[in-house]
Backbone as ProteinMPNN parsed JSONL, in Angstrom:
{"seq_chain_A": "XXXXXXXXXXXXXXXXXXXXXXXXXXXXXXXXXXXXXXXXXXXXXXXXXXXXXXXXXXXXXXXXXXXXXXXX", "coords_chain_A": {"N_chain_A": [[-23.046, -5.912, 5.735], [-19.656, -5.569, 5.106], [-16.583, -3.303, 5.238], [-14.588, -1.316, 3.76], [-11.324, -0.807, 5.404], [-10.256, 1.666, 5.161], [-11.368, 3.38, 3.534], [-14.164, 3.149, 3.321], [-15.863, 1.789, 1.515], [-17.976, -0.86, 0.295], [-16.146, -4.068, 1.026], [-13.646, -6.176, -0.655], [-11.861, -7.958, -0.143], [-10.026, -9.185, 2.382], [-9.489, -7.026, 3.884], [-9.86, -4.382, 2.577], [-11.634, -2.515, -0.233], [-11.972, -3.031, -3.54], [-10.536, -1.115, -4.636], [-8.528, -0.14, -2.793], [-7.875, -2.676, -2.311], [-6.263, -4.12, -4.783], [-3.975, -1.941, -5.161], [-2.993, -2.508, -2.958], [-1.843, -5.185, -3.066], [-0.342, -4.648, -5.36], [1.711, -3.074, -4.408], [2.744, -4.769, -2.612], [3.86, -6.542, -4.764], [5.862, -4.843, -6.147], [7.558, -4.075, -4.386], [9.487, -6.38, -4.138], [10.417, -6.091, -6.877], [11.851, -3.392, -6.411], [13.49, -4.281, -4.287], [15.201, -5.456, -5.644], [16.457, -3.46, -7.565], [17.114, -1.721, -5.676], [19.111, -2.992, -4.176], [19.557, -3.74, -0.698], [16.498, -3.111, 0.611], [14.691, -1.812, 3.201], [11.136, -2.522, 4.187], [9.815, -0.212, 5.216], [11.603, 1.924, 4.607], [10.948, 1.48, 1.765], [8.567, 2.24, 1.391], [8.489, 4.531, 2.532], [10.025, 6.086, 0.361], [8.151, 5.788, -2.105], [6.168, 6.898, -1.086], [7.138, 9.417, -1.321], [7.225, 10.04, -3.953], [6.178, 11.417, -6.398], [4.564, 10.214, -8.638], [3.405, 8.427, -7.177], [0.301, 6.979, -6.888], [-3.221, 8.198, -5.457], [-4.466, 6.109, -3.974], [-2.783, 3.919, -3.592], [-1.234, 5.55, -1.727], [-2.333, 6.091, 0.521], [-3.37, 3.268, 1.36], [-0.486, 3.044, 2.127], [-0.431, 4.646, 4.524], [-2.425, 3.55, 5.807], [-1.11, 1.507, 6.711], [0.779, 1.929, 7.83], [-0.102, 3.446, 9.975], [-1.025, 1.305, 11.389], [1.18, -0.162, 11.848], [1.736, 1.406, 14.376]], "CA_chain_A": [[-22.042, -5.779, 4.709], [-18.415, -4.979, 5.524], [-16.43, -2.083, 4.88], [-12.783, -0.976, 3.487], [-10.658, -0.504, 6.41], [-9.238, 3.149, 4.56], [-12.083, 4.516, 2.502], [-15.809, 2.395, 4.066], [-16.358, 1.317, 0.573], [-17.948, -2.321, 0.332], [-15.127, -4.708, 1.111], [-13.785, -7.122, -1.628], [-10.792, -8.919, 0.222], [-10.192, -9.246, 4.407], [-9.719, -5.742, 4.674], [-10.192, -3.517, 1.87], [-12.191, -2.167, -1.162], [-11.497, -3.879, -5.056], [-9.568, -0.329, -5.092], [-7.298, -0.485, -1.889], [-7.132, -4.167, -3.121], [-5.267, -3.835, -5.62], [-3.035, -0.886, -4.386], [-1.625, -3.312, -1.915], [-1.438, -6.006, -4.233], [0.851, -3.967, -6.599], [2.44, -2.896, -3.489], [3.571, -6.02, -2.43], [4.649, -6.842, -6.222], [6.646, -3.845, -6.934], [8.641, -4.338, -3.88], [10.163, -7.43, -4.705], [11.463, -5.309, -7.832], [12.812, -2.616, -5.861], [14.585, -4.79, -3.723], [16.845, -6.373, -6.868], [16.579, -2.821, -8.11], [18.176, -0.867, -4.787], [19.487, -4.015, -2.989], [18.941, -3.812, 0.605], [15.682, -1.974, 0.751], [13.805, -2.157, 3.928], [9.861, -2.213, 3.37], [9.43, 0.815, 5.476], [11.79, 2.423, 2.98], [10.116, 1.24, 0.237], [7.047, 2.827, 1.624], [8.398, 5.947, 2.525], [10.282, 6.59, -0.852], [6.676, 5.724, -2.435], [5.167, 8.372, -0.593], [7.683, 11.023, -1.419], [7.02, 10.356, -5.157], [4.998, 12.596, -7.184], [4.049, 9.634, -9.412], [2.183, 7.399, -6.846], [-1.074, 7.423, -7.219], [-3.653, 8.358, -4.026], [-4.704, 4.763, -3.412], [-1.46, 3.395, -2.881], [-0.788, 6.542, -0.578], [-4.059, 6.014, 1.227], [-2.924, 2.534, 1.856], [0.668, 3.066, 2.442], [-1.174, 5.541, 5.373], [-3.059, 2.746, 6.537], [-0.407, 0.501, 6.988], [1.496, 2.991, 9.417], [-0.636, 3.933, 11.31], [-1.552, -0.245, 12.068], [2.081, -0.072, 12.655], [2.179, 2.052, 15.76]], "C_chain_A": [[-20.797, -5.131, 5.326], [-17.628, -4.79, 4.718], [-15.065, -1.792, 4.389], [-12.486, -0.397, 4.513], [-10.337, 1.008, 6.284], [-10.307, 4.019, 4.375], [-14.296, 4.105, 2.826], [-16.408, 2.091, 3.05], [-17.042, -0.222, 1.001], [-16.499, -3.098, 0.026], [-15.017, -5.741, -0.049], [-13.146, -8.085, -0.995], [-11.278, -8.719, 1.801], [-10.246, -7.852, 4.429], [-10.044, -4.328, 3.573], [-11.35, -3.62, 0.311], [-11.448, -3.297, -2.159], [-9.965, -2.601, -5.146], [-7.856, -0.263, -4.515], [-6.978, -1.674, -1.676], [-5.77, -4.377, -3.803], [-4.237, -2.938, -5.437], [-2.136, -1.964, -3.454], [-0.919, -4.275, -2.477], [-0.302, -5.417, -4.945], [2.051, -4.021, -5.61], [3.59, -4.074, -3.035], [4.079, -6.861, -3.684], [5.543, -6.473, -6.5], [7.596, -4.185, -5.774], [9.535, -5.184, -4.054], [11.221, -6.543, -5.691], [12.092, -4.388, -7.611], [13.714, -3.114, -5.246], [15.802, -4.978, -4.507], [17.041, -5.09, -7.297], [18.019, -1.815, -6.869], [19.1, -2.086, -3.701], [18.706, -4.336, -1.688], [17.684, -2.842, 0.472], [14.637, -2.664, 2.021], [12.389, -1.822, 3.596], [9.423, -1.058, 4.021], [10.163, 1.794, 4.667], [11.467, 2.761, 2.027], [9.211, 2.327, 0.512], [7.001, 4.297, 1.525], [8.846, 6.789, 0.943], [8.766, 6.724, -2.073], [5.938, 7.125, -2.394], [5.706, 9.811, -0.914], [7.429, 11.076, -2.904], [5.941, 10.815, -5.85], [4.175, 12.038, -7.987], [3.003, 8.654, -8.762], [0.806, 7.735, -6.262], [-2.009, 7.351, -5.077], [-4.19, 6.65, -3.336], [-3.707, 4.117, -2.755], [-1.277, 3.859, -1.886], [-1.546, 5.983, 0.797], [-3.858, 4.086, 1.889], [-1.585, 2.348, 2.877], [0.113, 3.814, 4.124], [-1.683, 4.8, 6.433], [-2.202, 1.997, 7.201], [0.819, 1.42, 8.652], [1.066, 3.29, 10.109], [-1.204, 2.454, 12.211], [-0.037, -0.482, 12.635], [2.66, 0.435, 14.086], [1.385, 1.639, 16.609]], "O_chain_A": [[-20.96, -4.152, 6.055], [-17.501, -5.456, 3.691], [-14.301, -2.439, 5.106], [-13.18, 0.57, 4.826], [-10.148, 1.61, 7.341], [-10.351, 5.155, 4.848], [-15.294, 4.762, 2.53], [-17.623, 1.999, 3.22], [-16.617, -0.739, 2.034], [-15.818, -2.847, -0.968], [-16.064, -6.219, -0.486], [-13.648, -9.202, -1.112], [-12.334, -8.316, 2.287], [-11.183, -7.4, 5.086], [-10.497, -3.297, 4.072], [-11.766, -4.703, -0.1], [-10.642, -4.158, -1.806], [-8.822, -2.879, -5.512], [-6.747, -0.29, -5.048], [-5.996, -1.967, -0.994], [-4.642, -4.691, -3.424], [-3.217, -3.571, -5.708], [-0.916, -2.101, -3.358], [0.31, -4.351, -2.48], [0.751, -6.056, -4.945], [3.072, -4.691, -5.766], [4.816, -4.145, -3.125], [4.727, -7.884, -3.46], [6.357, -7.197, -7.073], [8.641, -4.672, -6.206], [10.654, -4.681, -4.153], [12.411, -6.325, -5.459], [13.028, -4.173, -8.382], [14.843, -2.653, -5.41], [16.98, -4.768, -4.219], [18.212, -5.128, -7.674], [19.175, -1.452, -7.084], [19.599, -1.818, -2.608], [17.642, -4.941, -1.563], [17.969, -1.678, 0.191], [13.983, -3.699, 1.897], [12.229, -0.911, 2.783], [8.433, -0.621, 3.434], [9.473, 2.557, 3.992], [11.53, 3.831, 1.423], [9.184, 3.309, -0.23], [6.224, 5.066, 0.958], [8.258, 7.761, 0.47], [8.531, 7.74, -2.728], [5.436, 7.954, -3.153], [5.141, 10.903, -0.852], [7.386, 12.237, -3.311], [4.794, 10.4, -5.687], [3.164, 12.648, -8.335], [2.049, 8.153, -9.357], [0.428, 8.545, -5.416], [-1.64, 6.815, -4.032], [-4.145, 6.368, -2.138], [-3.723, 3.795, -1.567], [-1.109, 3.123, -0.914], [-1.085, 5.557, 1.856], [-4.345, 3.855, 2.996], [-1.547, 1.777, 3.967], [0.534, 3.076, 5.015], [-1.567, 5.083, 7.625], [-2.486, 1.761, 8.375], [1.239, 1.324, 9.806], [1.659, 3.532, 11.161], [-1.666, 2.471, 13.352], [0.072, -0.947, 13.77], [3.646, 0.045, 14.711], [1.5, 1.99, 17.784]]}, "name": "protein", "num_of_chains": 1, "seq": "XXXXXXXXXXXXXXXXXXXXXXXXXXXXXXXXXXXXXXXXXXXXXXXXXXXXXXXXXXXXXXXXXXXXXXXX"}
């Protein structure tokens, strides 16, 4: 059985849980609407403004986390 890349839950998609599923999912939704919302918004941007907000939830984070550190 294979594992969430983030959290070693059972996997639902290629790389994550149903939870850090969805988290990215949104992720890659909501950007779109930030873009028309701030214009130019680069997606590391996006990501980081994300992370500085008090409102997004730890999954997202916990992804957003993941995704940077596959970046380097």
């Amino acid at each position: 059985m294979e594992r969430c890349k983030i959290c070693n839950r059972v996997k639902e998609s290629e790389d994550f849980c149903k939870y850090h599923s969805l988290a990215y999912k949104n992720l890659l939704a909501s950007y779109e609407r930030w873009k028309e919302a701030y214009g130019d918004l680069d997606w590391w941007d996006y990501l980081k403004k994300l992370m500085e907000n008090e409102n997004t939830g730890i999954w997202v984070k916990e992804v957003i986390n993941f995704l940077k550190w596959q970046k380097v």
